[in-house]
Coordinates of C-alpha atoms in Angstrom, one line a residue:
Chain B
X1 CA -13.3 19.5 7.4
X2 CA -12.4 19.5 12.1
X3 CA -15.9 21.4 11.5
X4 CA -17.6 18.9 9.8
X5 CA -16.9 16.0 12.1
X6 CA -17.9 17.7 15.3
X7 CA -21.9 18.2 13.3
X8 CA -21.9 14.9 11.8
X9 CA -21.3 14.5 15.7
X10 CA -23.7 16.4 17.4
X11 CA -25.9 15.0 14.6
X12 CA -25.3 11.6 15.8
X13 CA -25.7 12.8 18.9
X14 CA -29.6 13.5 18.1
X15 CA -30.6 10.8 16.3
X16 CA -28.8 8.3 18.9
X17 CA -31.2 10.2 22.0
X18 CA -34.0 9.8 19.5
X19 CA -33.2 5.9 19.3
X20 CA -32.8 5.6 22.7
X21 CA -35.3 6.9 24.2
X22 CA -37.9 4.7 21.7
X23 CA -35.1 1.5 23.2
X24 CA -35.7 2.1 27.2
X25 CA -39.2 1.0 25.3
X26 CA -37.9 -2.4 24.2
X27 CA -35.5 -3.3 26.4
X28 CA -38.2 -2.7 29.7
X29 CA -40.2 -4.8 27.2
X30 CA -38.0 -7.9 26.9
X31 CA -36.7 -7.5 30.8
X32 CA -39.9 -8.1 32.0
X33 CA -41.8 -10.4 29.6
X34 CA -39.0 -12.2 27.3
X35 CA -40.6 -10.9 24.3
X36 CA -39.5 -8.4 21.6
X37 CA -42.9 -5.7 21.2
X38 CA -42.3 -5.2 17.2
X39 CA -45.4 -2.9 18.2
X40 CA -43.2 -0.4 19.9
X41 CA -42.2 1.3 16.5
X42 CA -45.9 1.7 15.7
X43 CA -46.4 3.6 19.3
X44 CA -44.2 6.2 18.4
X45 CA -46.0 6.8 14.9
X46 CA -49.2 6.9 17.0
X47 CA -47.4 9.2 19.0
X48 CA -46.7 11.5 16.2
X49 CA -50.4 11.5 14.9
X50 CA -51.5 12.7 18.2
X51 CA -49.8 15.8 18.5
X52 CA -50.3 16.4 15.0
X53 CA -53.9 16.1 15.5
X54 CA -53.9 18.0 18.9
X55 CA -52.0 20.2 17.5
X56 CA -54.7 20.9 13.6
X57 CA -57.0 21.4 16.5
X58 CA -55.1 24.5 18.4
X59 CA -54.4 22.6 21.5
X60 CA -50.9 24.3 22.3
X61 CA -47.4 22.0 21.6
X62 CA -46.2 20.7 25.2
X63 CA -50.4 20.1 26.2
X64 CA -51.0 17.7 23.2
X65 CA -47.1 16.3 23.9
X66 CA -48.4 15.3 26.9
X67 CA -52.0 13.6 25.1
X68 CA -50.1 12.0 23.6
X69 CA -47.4 10.7 25.9
X70 CA -51.0 9.8 28.4
X71 CA -52.6 7.8 24.9
X72 CA -49.9 6.1 24.0
X73 CA -49.7 4.7 27.4
X74 CA -52.5 3.8 27.7
X75 CA -52.8 1.8 24.4
X76 CA -49.2 0.4 24.9
X77 CA -51.3 -1.1 29.2
X78 CA -54.7 -2.4 26.1
X79 CA -51.9 -4.3 24.1
X80 CA -51.0 -5.8 26.2
X81 CA -53.9 -6.8 28.8
X82 CA -55.7 -8.3 25.0
X83 CA -52.6 -9.6 22.6
X84 CA -49.9 -10.5 25.0
X85 CA -51.5 -11.6 28.3
X86 CA -53.0 -14.6 27.2
X87 CA -50.2 -15.6 26.3
X88 CA -47.9 -15.3 28.9
X89 CA -47.5 -18.8 29.1
X90 CA -47.4 -20.2 25.3
X91 CA -44.6 -20.4 23.1
X92 CA -42.6 -17.8 22.7
X93 CA -42.5 -17.8 18.5
X94 CA -45.8 -16.9 19.0
X95 CA -46.3 -13.8 21.1
X96 CA -43.7 -12.7 18.8
X97 CA -46.4 -13.5 16.0
X98 CA -48.8 -11.8 17.6
X99 CA -47.1 -8.5 18.3
X100 CA -46.0 -8.6 14.7
X101 CA -49.9 -8.6 13.9
X102 CA -50.0 -6.0 16.4
X103 CA -47.5 -3.8 14.3
X104 CA -49.5 -4.8 11.2
X105 CA -53.4 -3.8 12.7
X106 CA -51.6 -0.3 14.1
X107 CA -50.1 0.7 10.9
X108 CA -53.5 -0.1 8.6
X109 CA -55.7 1.6 11.0
X110 CA -53.1 4.5 10.5
X111 CA -53.2 3.8 6.7
X112 CA -57.5 3.9 6.6
X113 CA -58.1 6.5 9.3
X114 CA -55.2 9.3 8.1
X115 CA -54.6 8.1 4.5
X116 CA -51.0 7.5 2.8
X117 CA -50.5 10.9 2.7
X118 CA -47.4 12.2 4.8
X119 CA -48.7 15.3 7.5
X120 CA -46.1 17.0 8.8
X121 CA -47.1 19.0 12.0
X122 CA -47.3 22.5 12.1
X123 CA -44.4 24.3 12.6
X124 CA -46.6 27.5 13.7
X125 CA -47.2 25.7 16.7
X126 CA -44.0 23.8 17.8
X127 CA -42.5 26.3 20.7
X128 CA -38.8 28.3 19.9
X129 CA -36.7 25.9 22.2
X130 CA -38.1 22.7 20.1
X131 CA -37.1 24.0 16.5
X132 CA -35.0 23.3 14.1
X133 CA -34.4 26.5 13.0
X134 CA -33.2 28.9 16.0
X135 CA -30.0 28.2 16.0
X136 CA -27.0 28.8 19.1
X137 CA -23.5 29.5 18.0
X138 CA -21.0 27.4 20.0
X139 CA -17.7 28.8 19.2
X140 CA -17.0 26.3 16.1
X141 CA -20.7 25.3 15.1
X142 CA -23.6 26.1 15.2
X143 CA -26.4 23.6 17.3
X144 CA -30.3 23.9 17.2
X145 CA -32.4 24.3 20.5
X146 CA -33.9 21.0 19.1
X147 CA -30.8 19.6 19.3
X148 CA -29.9 21.1 22.7
X149 CA -33.5 19.8 23.6
X150 CA -33.6 16.5 22.3
X151 CA -29.9 15.1 24.0
X152 CA -30.8 17.0 27.5
X153 CA -34.6 16.1 28.1
X154 CA -33.2 12.2 27.1
X155 CA -30.5 12.0 29.6
X156 CA -33.2 13.9 32.1
X157 CA -36.0 10.3 31.4
X158 CA -32.7 8.3 31.8
X159 CA -31.8 10.1 35.0
X160 CA -35.8 9.7 36.6
X161 CA -36.3 6.2 34.8
X162 CA -32.9 4.8 36.9
X163 CA -33.8 6.7 40.2
X164 CA -37.2 5.2 39.4
X165 CA -35.9 1.5 39.0
X166 CA -33.6 1.4 41.4
X167 CA -34.7 3.2 44.6
X168 CA -38.6 3.0 44.4
X169 CA -40.7 0.3 45.5
X170 CA -42.4 -0.4 42.0
X171 CA -39.1 0.0 40.9
X172 CA -38.1 -3.3 42.8
X173 CA -41.3 -5.0 41.7
X174 CA -40.4 -4.2 38.1
X175 CA -36.4 -5.8 38.4
X176 CA -37.7 -9.3 40.8
X177 CA -40.1 -9.7 38.0
X178 CA -37.7 -9.9 35.6
X179 CA -36.0 -11.7 37.7
X180 CA -37.4 -14.5 38.2
X181 CA -41.7 -14.6 37.9
X182 CA -42.7 -16.6 39.9
X183 CA -41.0 -16.0 43.0
X184 CA -41.6 -13.0 42.6
X185 CA -45.3 -13.6 42.8
X186 CA -44.6 -16.0 45.2
X187 CA -43.9 -12.5 47.6
X188 CA -46.8 -10.9 47.1
X189 CA -46.1 -8.8 43.9
X190 CA -48.9 -8.1 41.5
X191 CA -47.0 -9.4 37.6
X192 CA -49.2 -8.9 35.9
X193 CA -49.4 -4.5 37.5
X194 CA -46.2 -4.7 37.3
X195 CA -46.3 -5.6 33.8
X196 CA -48.4 -2.8 32.9
X197 CA -46.9 0.0 33.7
X198 CA -43.5 -1.5 32.0
X199 CA -45.5 -1.2 29.6
X200 CA -47.2 2.1 29.6
X201 CA -43.2 3.8 30.8
X202 CA -42.0 2.6 28.1
X203 CA -44.9 3.0 25.7
X204 CA -45.3 6.8 27.4
X205 CA -41.1 6.9 25.8
X206 CA -42.0 5.2 22.6
X207 CA -44.4 8.3 22.2
X208 CA -42.2 11.1 23.4
X209 CA -39.7 9.6 21.0
X210 CA -41.5 9.7 18.4
X211 CA -42.5 13.2 18.9
X212 CA -39.5 14.6 18.5
X213 CA -38.8 11.8 16.2
X214 CA -41.4 13.9 13.9
X215 CA -40.2 17.3 14.6
X216 CA -36.6 16.3 13.4
X217 CA -37.6 14.6 10.3
X218 CA -41.1 16.5 9.0
X219 CA -42.9 14.2 8.5
X220 CA -46.0 12.1 9.6
X221 CA -47.5 8.8 7.8
X222 CA -48.3 5.3 8.7
X223 CA -44.9 3.4 8.5
X224 CA -42.8 6.3 9.7
X225 CA -42.4 4.1 13.0
X226 CA -41.1 1.1 11.2
X227 CA -37.4 1.8 10.9
X228 CA -36.4 3.8 13.8
X229 CA -38.5 1.0 15.5
X230 CA -35.8 -1.3 13.9
X231 CA -32.7 1.3 15.0
X232 CA -34.1 1.7 18.2
X233 CA -34.5 -2.0 18.7
X234 CA -31.1 -2.5 17.6
X235 CA -29.5 -0.3 20.1
X236 CA -31.1 -2.5 21.8
X237 CA -29.2 -5.7 21.5
X238 CA -26.2 -3.4 20.9
X239 CA -26.4 -2.5 24.7
X240 CA -27.2 -5.9 25.8
X241 CA -31.2 -5.9 25.4
X242 CA -33.2 -5.3 29.4
X243 CA -30.2 -3.5 30.8
X244 CA -31.0 0.5 30.9
X245 CA -27.4 1.7 30.7
X246 CA -27.3 -1.2 27.7
X247 CA -30.1 0.5 25.3
X248 CA -28.7 3.8 26.1
X249 CA -25.7 3.8 25.4
X250 CA -26.4 1.1 22.0
X251 CA -28.6 3.9 20.8
X252 CA -25.3 6.9 21.1
X253 CA -23.2 4.5 19.2
X254 CA -25.8 3.7 16.6
X255 CA -26.7 6.9 16.4
X256 CA -23.1 8.4 15.1
X257 CA -22.5 4.9 13.5
X258 CA -25.3 5.9 11.2
X259 CA -24.1 9.6 11.1
X260 CA -20.7 9.5 10.2
X261 CA -22.4 6.8 7.5
X262 CA -24.3 9.6 5.8
X263 CA -21.6 12.3 6.4
X264 CA -18.6 10.3 5.0
X265 CA -20.0 7.4 2.7
X266 CA -22.6 7.8 1.2
X267 CA -26.5 8.0 2.8
X268 CA -28.3 5.1 0.9
X269 CA -25.5 2.7 2.8
X270 CA -26.1 3.9 6.1
X271 CA -29.2 1.8 6.6
X272 CA -27.9 -1.9 5.1
X273 CA -25.0 -0.6 7.6
X274 CA -26.7 -0.1 10.6
X275 CA -28.1 -3.7 9.8
X276 CA -24.6 -5.5 9.0
X277 CA -23.8 -3.7 12.9
X278 CA -27.1 -5.4 14.3
X279 CA -25.5 -9.0 12.7
X280 CA -22.1 -8.5 13.6
X281 CA -23.1 -8.0 17.0
X282 CA -25.2 -10.6 17.3
X283 CA -22.8 -12.8 15.8
X284 CA -20.1 -12.2 17.7
X285 CA -21.5 -10.7 21.3
X286 CA -25.4 -12.6 20.7
X287 CA -25.7 -10.7 24.2
X288 CA -24.1 -7.4 23.6
X289 CA -22.0 -5.1 25.6
X290 CA -24.3 -5.4 29.0
X291 CA -26.1 -8.6 28.8
X292 CA -25.9 -11.2 31.0
X293 CA -24.6 -14.0 29.6
X294 CA -28.1 -16.7 30.4
X295 CA -26.9 -20.4 31.0
X296 CA -29.3 -22.9 28.6
X297 CA -31.7 -24.8 30.8
X298 CA -32.7 -29.1 29.7
Chain W
X1 CA -60.5 -56.3 26.9
X2 CA -61.0 -58.3 23.6
X3 CA -62.1 -54.8 22.3
X4 CA -59.5 -53.1 23.5
X5 CA -57.1 -55.8 21.2
X6 CA -58.8 -55.6 18.6
X7 CA -58.9 -52.2 18.5
X8 CA -56.0 -51.9 18.6
X9 CA -55.1 -54.8 15.6
X10 CA -57.5 -52.6 13.6
X11 CA -55.6 -49.6 14.4
X12 CA -52.1 -51.2 13.3
X13 CA -54.0 -53.3 10.4
X14 CA -55.2 -49.9 9.1
X15 CA -51.0 -48.5 9.4
X16 CA -49.7 -51.5 7.1
X17 CA -52.3 -51.3 5.0
X18 CA -51.0 -47.5 3.9
X19 CA -47.3 -48.4 4.3
X20 CA -48.2 -51.5 2.0
X21 CA -49.5 -49.5 -0.5
X22 CA -47.3 -46.8 -0.5
X23 CA -47.1 -47.3 -4.3
X24 CA -51.1 -46.8 -4.5
X25 CA -50.8 -43.8 -2.6
X26 CA -48.6 -42.3 -4.5
X27 CA -50.3 -43.2 -7.7
X28 CA -53.6 -41.7 -6.3
X29 CA -51.8 -38.0 -5.7
X30 CA -50.2 -38.4 -9.2
X31 CA -53.9 -38.6 -10.5
X32 CA -55.2 -35.6 -9.1
X33 CA -52.2 -33.8 -10.0
X34 CA -52.9 -34.0 -13.8
X35 CA -56.4 -34.1 -13.1
X36 CA -56.4 -30.9 -11.5
X37 CA -54.1 -29.9 -14.5
X38 CA -56.6 -30.3 -16.9
X39 CA -59.8 -28.9 -14.9
X40 CA -57.4 -26.2 -14.8
X41 CA -55.9 -26.0 -17.6
X42 CA -59.5 -26.7 -19.9
X43 CA -60.6 -23.2 -17.6
X44 CA -58.3 -20.8 -19.3
X45 CA -59.5 -19.2 -22.0
X46 CA -56.4 -19.3 -24.3
X47 CA -57.3 -16.6 -27.3
X48 CA -56.2 -14.2 -24.2
X49 CA -52.7 -13.9 -23.2
X50 CA -54.0 -11.4 -20.4
X51 CA -56.6 -14.2 -19.3
X52 CA -58.1 -13.1 -15.7
X53 CA -58.1 -17.0 -15.0
X54 CA -54.5 -17.8 -15.9
X55 CA -53.2 -14.7 -13.7
X56 CA -54.7 -15.8 -10.4
X57 CA -53.6 -19.6 -11.4
X58 CA -50.3 -18.9 -11.6
X59 CA -49.7 -16.3 -9.3
X60 CA -51.5 -19.2 -6.7
X61 CA -48.9 -21.2 -7.4
X62 CA -46.5 -19.0 -7.3
X63 CA -47.3 -18.2 -3.9
X64 CA -47.9 -22.0 -2.7
X65 CA -44.1 -22.3 -3.4
X66 CA -43.6 -19.2 -1.1
X67 CA -45.9 -20.7 1.7
X68 CA -43.9 -24.5 1.4
X69 CA -40.8 -22.8 1.2
X70 CA -40.9 -20.8 3.9
X71 CA -43.0 -23.5 6.0
X72 CA -40.1 -25.6 5.9
X73 CA -37.6 -22.8 7.7
X74 CA -40.4 -22.2 10.2
X75 CA -42.7 -24.6 10.4
X76 CA -41.1 -27.7 10.6
X77 CA -37.7 -26.1 11.4
X78 CA -38.9 -24.3 14.1
X79 CA -37.0 -21.5 13.3
X80 CA -38.9 -18.2 12.7
X81 CA -37.4 -16.5 9.8
X82 CA -38.6 -12.5 8.9
X83 CA -36.1 -12.5 5.4
X84 CA -37.9 -14.4 3.1
X85 CA -38.2 -11.6 0.7
X86 CA -34.6 -11.7 0.7
X87 CA -34.3 -14.6 -0.8
X88 CA -37.2 -14.7 -3.5
X89 CA -35.6 -11.0 -4.4
X90 CA -32.0 -12.9 -5.1
X91 CA -33.8 -15.7 -6.1
X92 CA -35.8 -13.4 -8.5
X93 CA -33.5 -10.7 -9.4
X94 CA -30.3 -13.9 -10.4
X95 CA -33.3 -15.1 -12.7
X96 CA -34.8 -11.8 -14.1
X97 CA -31.1 -11.0 -15.5
X98 CA -29.4 -13.8 -16.5
X99 CA -32.7 -14.1 -18.3
X100 CA -32.4 -10.8 -19.9
X101 CA -28.6 -12.0 -21.5
X102 CA -29.8 -15.0 -22.8
X103 CA -32.7 -13.3 -24.9
X104 CA -30.3 -13.2 -28.3
X105 CA -29.4 -16.5 -27.3
X106 CA -33.5 -17.6 -28.7
X107 CA -34.1 -20.3 -26.6
X108 CA -36.8 -22.3 -25.9
X109 CA -38.7 -20.2 -23.0
X110 CA -39.6 -23.5 -21.4
X111 CA -35.6 -24.8 -21.5
X112 CA -34.5 -21.0 -20.5
X113 CA -37.1 -21.0 -17.7
X114 CA -35.8 -23.9 -16.2
X115 CA -32.3 -22.7 -16.3
X116 CA -32.4 -19.2 -14.5
X117 CA -35.5 -20.6 -12.5
X118 CA -32.5 -23.6 -11.5
X119 CA -29.4 -20.1 -11.1
X120 CA -31.7 -17.9 -9.5
X121 CA -32.7 -21.5 -6.8
X122 CA -29.2 -21.9 -6.2
X123 CA -27.5 -18.5 -5.7
X124 CA -30.7 -17.5 -3.0
X125 CA -30.2 -21.2 -1.5
X126 CA -25.4 -19.8 -1.2
X127 CA -27.3 -17.3 0.7
X128 CA -29.2 -19.5 2.5
X129 CA -26.2 -21.6 3.5
X130 CA -24.6 -18.9 4.8
X131 CA -27.2 -17.3 6.9
X132 CA -28.1 -20.0 7.7
X133 CA -24.4 -20.7 9.1
X134 CA -24.3 -17.1 10.9
X135 CA -27.3 -17.4 13.0
X136 CA -26.4 -21.7 14.1
X137 CA -25.2 -19.4 17.9
X138 CA -29.1 -17.8 17.9
X139 CA -32.3 -18.5 19.0
X140 CA -35.6 -18.0 18.9
X141 CA -35.9 -14.1 18.9
X142 CA -32.9 -12.9 18.1
X143 CA -33.0 -15.5 15.5
X144 CA -35.6 -14.1 14.0
X145 CA -33.9 -10.8 14.2
X146 CA -31.1 -11.5 12.9
X147 CA -32.5 -12.9 9.3
X148 CA -35.2 -9.8 9.0
X149 CA -31.7 -7.8 8.6
X150 CA -30.2 -10.0 5.9
X151 CA -33.3 -9.5 3.9
X152 CA -33.9 -5.7 4.7
X153 CA -30.0 -5.8 3.9
X154 CA -30.4 -7.3 0.6
X155 CA -33.3 -5.3 -0.6
X156 CA -31.1 -2.1 0.1
X157 CA -27.9 -3.8 -2.0
X158 CA -30.2 -4.2 -4.7
X159 CA -31.2 -0.8 -4.3
X160 CA -27.5 -0.2 -4.4
X161 CA -26.2 -1.8 -7.7
X162 CA -26.9 0.1 -11.1
X163 CA -27.3 -2.8 -12.8
X164 CA -30.3 -4.8 -11.3
X165 CA -31.8 -1.1 -12.0
X166 CA -31.4 0.4 -8.7
X167 CA -34.2 1.6 -6.9
X168 CA -36.5 2.6 -10.0
X169 CA -36.5 -1.0 -10.5
X170 CA -34.8 -4.5 -13.2
X171 CA -37.3 -3.7 -16.3
X172 CA -38.7 -5.6 -19.6
X173 CA -38.0 -9.6 -17.7
X174 CA -39.0 -11.4 -21.4
X175 CA -42.3 -13.3 -20.4
X176 CA -41.1 -17.1 -20.7
X177 CA -43.7 -18.4 -18.8
X178 CA -47.0 -19.9 -19.6
X179 CA -49.6 -22.3 -17.1
X180 CA -48.3 -25.2 -17.7
X181 CA -44.7 -23.8 -17.1
X182 CA -46.3 -22.4 -13.6
X183 CA -48.0 -25.8 -12.9
X184 CA -45.0 -28.0 -13.4
X185 CA -42.4 -26.5 -11.7
X186 CA -44.9 -25.5 -8.6
X187 CA -45.6 -29.5 -8.4
X188 CA -42.2 -30.8 -9.1
X189 CA -41.0 -28.1 -6.5
X190 CA -43.7 -29.2 -3.5
X191 CA -42.9 -32.8 -3.9
X192 CA -39.6 -32.7 -4.6
X193 CA -40.4 -30.4 -0.5
X194 CA -42.5 -33.1 0.6
X195 CA -40.7 -35.8 -0.2
X196 CA -37.6 -34.3 1.7
X197 CA -38.9 -34.2 4.7
X198 CA -40.6 -37.7 5.0
X199 CA -37.5 -38.5 4.7
X200 CA -34.7 -39.3 7.2
X201 CA -33.0 -35.5 7.0
X202 CA -36.6 -34.6 7.3
X203 CA -37.3 -36.8 11.0
X204 CA -33.9 -34.4 11.5
X205 CA -35.5 -31.3 11.5
X206 CA -38.2 -31.9 13.2
X207 CA -36.4 -33.6 15.5
X208 CA -34.9 -29.6 15.8
X209 CA -38.3 -28.5 16.4
X210 CA -39.3 -30.6 18.4
X211 CA -36.4 -30.1 20.6
X212 CA -32.5 -28.4 19.8
X213 CA -30.8 -30.2 22.5
X214 CA -32.7 -33.6 22.6
X215 CA -32.2 -33.4 19.3
X216 CA -27.9 -32.7 19.4
X217 CA -28.2 -35.9 22.3
X218 CA -29.6 -38.4 19.8
X219 CA -26.6 -37.4 17.8
X220 CA -28.2 -35.6 15.4
X221 CA -25.8 -33.2 14.3
X222 CA -28.4 -30.0 14.2
X223 CA -25.7 -28.1 12.2
X224 CA -25.9 -29.7 9.6
X225 CA -29.0 -30.4 9.7
X226 CA -29.6 -26.2 10.4
X227 CA -28.2 -25.5 7.8
X228 CA -28.8 -28.3 4.8
X229 CA -32.8 -27.0 5.7
X230 CA -32.1 -23.1 6.2
X231 CA -30.6 -23.7 2.4
X232 CA -33.3 -25.8 1.1
X233 CA -35.7 -23.2 2.5
X234 CA -33.9 -20.4 0.0
X235 CA -33.7 -23.1 -2.7
X236 CA -37.4 -22.7 -3.0
X237 CA -37.8 -19.8 -2.1
X238 CA -35.3 -18.1 -5.0
X239 CA -37.6 -20.6 -7.5
X240 CA -40.2 -19.5 -6.4
X241 CA -38.5 -15.7 -6.9
X242 CA -37.7 -16.5 -10.1
X243 CA -41.3 -17.6 -11.4
X244 CA -42.3 -14.6 -9.6
X245 CA -39.8 -12.4 -11.4
X246 CA -41.4 -13.3 -15.2
X247 CA -44.6 -13.2 -13.9
X248 CA -44.8 -9.7 -12.9
X249 CA -41.8 -8.4 -15.5
X250 CA -40.4 -5.8 -13.5
X251 CA -38.8 -5.9 -10.1
X252 CA -38.1 -3.6 -7.8
X253 CA -36.4 -3.6 -4.2
X254 CA -39.1 -2.0 -2.5
X255 CA -41.1 -5.0 -3.3
X256 CA -38.9 -7.5 -1.3
X257 CA -39.1 -5.7 2.2
X258 CA -40.9 -6.7 5.6
X259 CA -44.3 -6.6 4.9
X260 CA -44.1 -9.5 2.1
X261 CA -42.3 -11.4 4.5
X262 CA -45.3 -10.8 7.0
X263 CA -47.6 -11.4 3.8
X264 CA -46.3 -15.9 3.0
X265 CA -45.4 -15.8 7.4
X266 CA -49.5 -15.6 7.4
X267 CA -50.4 -17.7 4.7
X268 CA -48.4 -20.1 6.8
X269 CA -49.4 -19.2 10.9
X270 CA -53.4 -19.5 9.1
X271 CA -53.0 -23.3 7.6
X272 CA -50.9 -24.9 9.9
X273 CA -47.1 -24.3 10.6
X274 CA -45.6 -27.8 10.8
X275 CA -48.3 -28.9 7.8
X276 CA -46.9 -28.3 4.2
X277 CA -50.6 -29.6 2.5
X278 CA -51.4 -27.1 5.2
X279 CA -49.4 -24.0 3.6
X280 CA -50.5 -25.4 0.2
X281 CA -54.6 -24.6 1.1
X282 CA -53.9 -21.2 2.9
X283 CA -51.9 -20.1 0.7
X284 CA -54.9 -20.8 -2.3
X285 CA -57.4 -19.6 0.6
X286 CA -55.8 -15.9 0.5
X287 CA -54.1 -15.5 -2.8
X288 CA -57.8 -15.5 -3.9
X289 CA -59.2 -14.4 -1.8
X290 CA -55.9 -11.1 -2.0
X291 CA -57.6 -10.9 -5.4
X292 CA -61.5 -10.5 -4.0
X293 CA -59.6 -7.7 -2.4
X294 CA -58.1 -5.5 -4.5
X295 CA -60.1 -3.0 -4.7
X296 CA -60.5 -2.1 -0.7
X297 CA -56.3 -3.2 -0.6
X298 CA -56.5 -1.3 1.9
X299 CA -58.3 -3.0 5.0
X300 CA -56.2 -6.1 4.0
X301 CA -53.6 -5.9 6.2
X302 CA -56.1 -4.9 8.6
X303 CA -57.6 -8.4 7.8
X304 CA -54.3 -9.9 7.6
X305 CA -53.3 -9.0 11.3
X306 CA -57.0 -9.2 13.1
X307 CA -56.7 -13.1 11.8
X308 CA -52.7 -13.0 12.6
X309 CA -53.6 -12.1 16.4
X310 CA -56.5 -14.3 17.1
X311 CA -54.9 -17.3 15.1
X312 CA -51.7 -17.0 17.8
X313 CA -54.6 -16.6 20.5
X314 CA -57.0 -18.6 19.9
X315 CA -55.1 -21.4 17.8
X316 CA -51.6 -21.1 18.0
X317 CA -50.3 -24.1 15.9
X318 CA -52.7 -22.7 12.5
X319 CA -55.9 -23.7 11.2
X320 CA -54.8 -27.8 10.1
X321 CA -51.6 -27.7 12.8
X322 CA -49.4 -30.5 12.1
X323 CA -52.0 -32.6 10.6
X324 CA -51.4 -33.3 6.8
X325 CA -54.3 -33.7 4.4
X326 CA -53.5 -36.0 1.8
X327 CA -55.9 -38.5 0.0
X328 CA -55.1 -41.9 1.8
X329 CA -56.8 -39.9 4.3
X330 CA -59.7 -38.8 2.6
X331 CA -59.9 -42.2 1.1
X332 CA -59.7 -44.1 5.2
X333 CA -62.2 -41.5 6.6
X334 CA -64.9 -42.3 4.0
X335 CA -64.5 -46.0 4.2
X336 CA -64.5 -45.5 8.3
X337 CA -68.5 -43.4 7.9
X338 CA -69.1 -46.1 5.6
X339 CA -68.2 -48.6 8.1
X340 CA -70.3 -47.4 11.2
X341 CA -73.4 -46.8 8.6
X342 CA -73.6 -50.5 8.1
X343 CA -72.9 -51.1 11.5
X344 CA -76.0 -49.3 11.9
X345 CA -77.9 -50.5 9.2
X346 CA -77.2 -54.2 10.5
X347 CA -77.9 -53.4 13.8

């Protein structure tokens, strides 16, 4: 009983870590351009496919992972350049519909290129420190290396990102742009460059999350990004969209809720319960746990 | 000076002309709809129950109901709703379930269709009311997300209900539709929707789109109007869902996902957010296009995506914008062209 509970919690932390990684991208982009980047979920699908192709061309896994992160960062910047930048001053609904369009574009492009059949990243190429099969005994429960790695890498990423935002000049610029774009421009900050960097970081983290997700649930398919993308978005909303620690805590809470539902209620109810949580948060605390209360301008 | 005055008078004269002759406009539209019915009806091969043309007409008419009903929430009320497929699912499942229960009573098909369609519409409308009610505090992006979540929840809940067929789907729904009944229901639905949208209530709905705060300040109860708009949109989604269910004959929950909502959204974005006739025309165009692209269906969504992105960047109001295409408008245009020609000839 107790052992089961611990196992469920660890499972929850693992999925939660991935949600947190993906949610960071949502939160950063929303914080700076006030756009729900629907295509973010599909960026992680692109990342997973990149690793799949690289690995099947016998490129070592760590190199493939870095390749995927770089490729997705560039893709994020390109998407921003072509689709979102022309709409900076357009109504929010237009930008949102464009984001949905980009999401569709990536999905159908993947469908045309790779077909609908799910692919699996070759398990032989996955190094030992990422293997879900090698387990470590921790007294009462066994934890796989993958779980430890996922939780560890998420915390490291979060820490580095926090340092970046708080300490560096670029991070300061990011905060300035998200607070007041016009004033930031007057102070000589290159707004477009700052936004591009935000997209690059967010997409890179998304790609990392996507690859880990593809190893955890070992399939790669064109629509794989949709559900984790939505859940990561829920995590971001939970923590207060625009807040980086909020995204992290939201991701973990959501992962644990999902894991307990799967373990104690029924796995078919996990998704509706997660969506129900989103609805409850939005109804009772629309700004999330750490969100700022924005006044409405008339 | 004299000329400007003359121009203004002409303009107002035209407007008054249309206001006075409203009955004429309505009867023209009515005649047009009747004529259209006969043209379409005569082109169907009645010997063959699985006639290709009648299949296309039916699915076009159903898409029209979907598009116009979503357009009430998104285009006319300005509240981006991404859960339309959920309301369609509720209407479709309710109607199909009742329809199956009614089989032993041997009702005339048309009456049975109307009864189950109303039932589906009403239940979907009630859900729309509750979804609208729980989203009153939310604006813009958050509203889009909460409607998306509601749509997905409905899909998953239906999947977990065994008496609705679960994940394998609700099978053997009686086929009680034909082209005439679908045409009748679709025309009535669209007419009711456009009449509401041109009434006082409709103008209040439009005022929410233009500026919520200003609308509240001139004394419009925006919560009330929003609930009304959501319920109306959901009701007609349910009506369309009922026709959809009886048309396809088998319902699976997977069909009613996010992608289905987006397909309808593409229709209204393409036709013009805020134009009922634009939504109708683009529903016709895209459904026919869909049928033509059936063989290359994997490219269909690619085309959709590109249409969405390009439209949003270059023409965010859609092809028709907020304009309505009506018969008097055509007549007016024709008259203007003729007058211009006459003037030229006289000169």
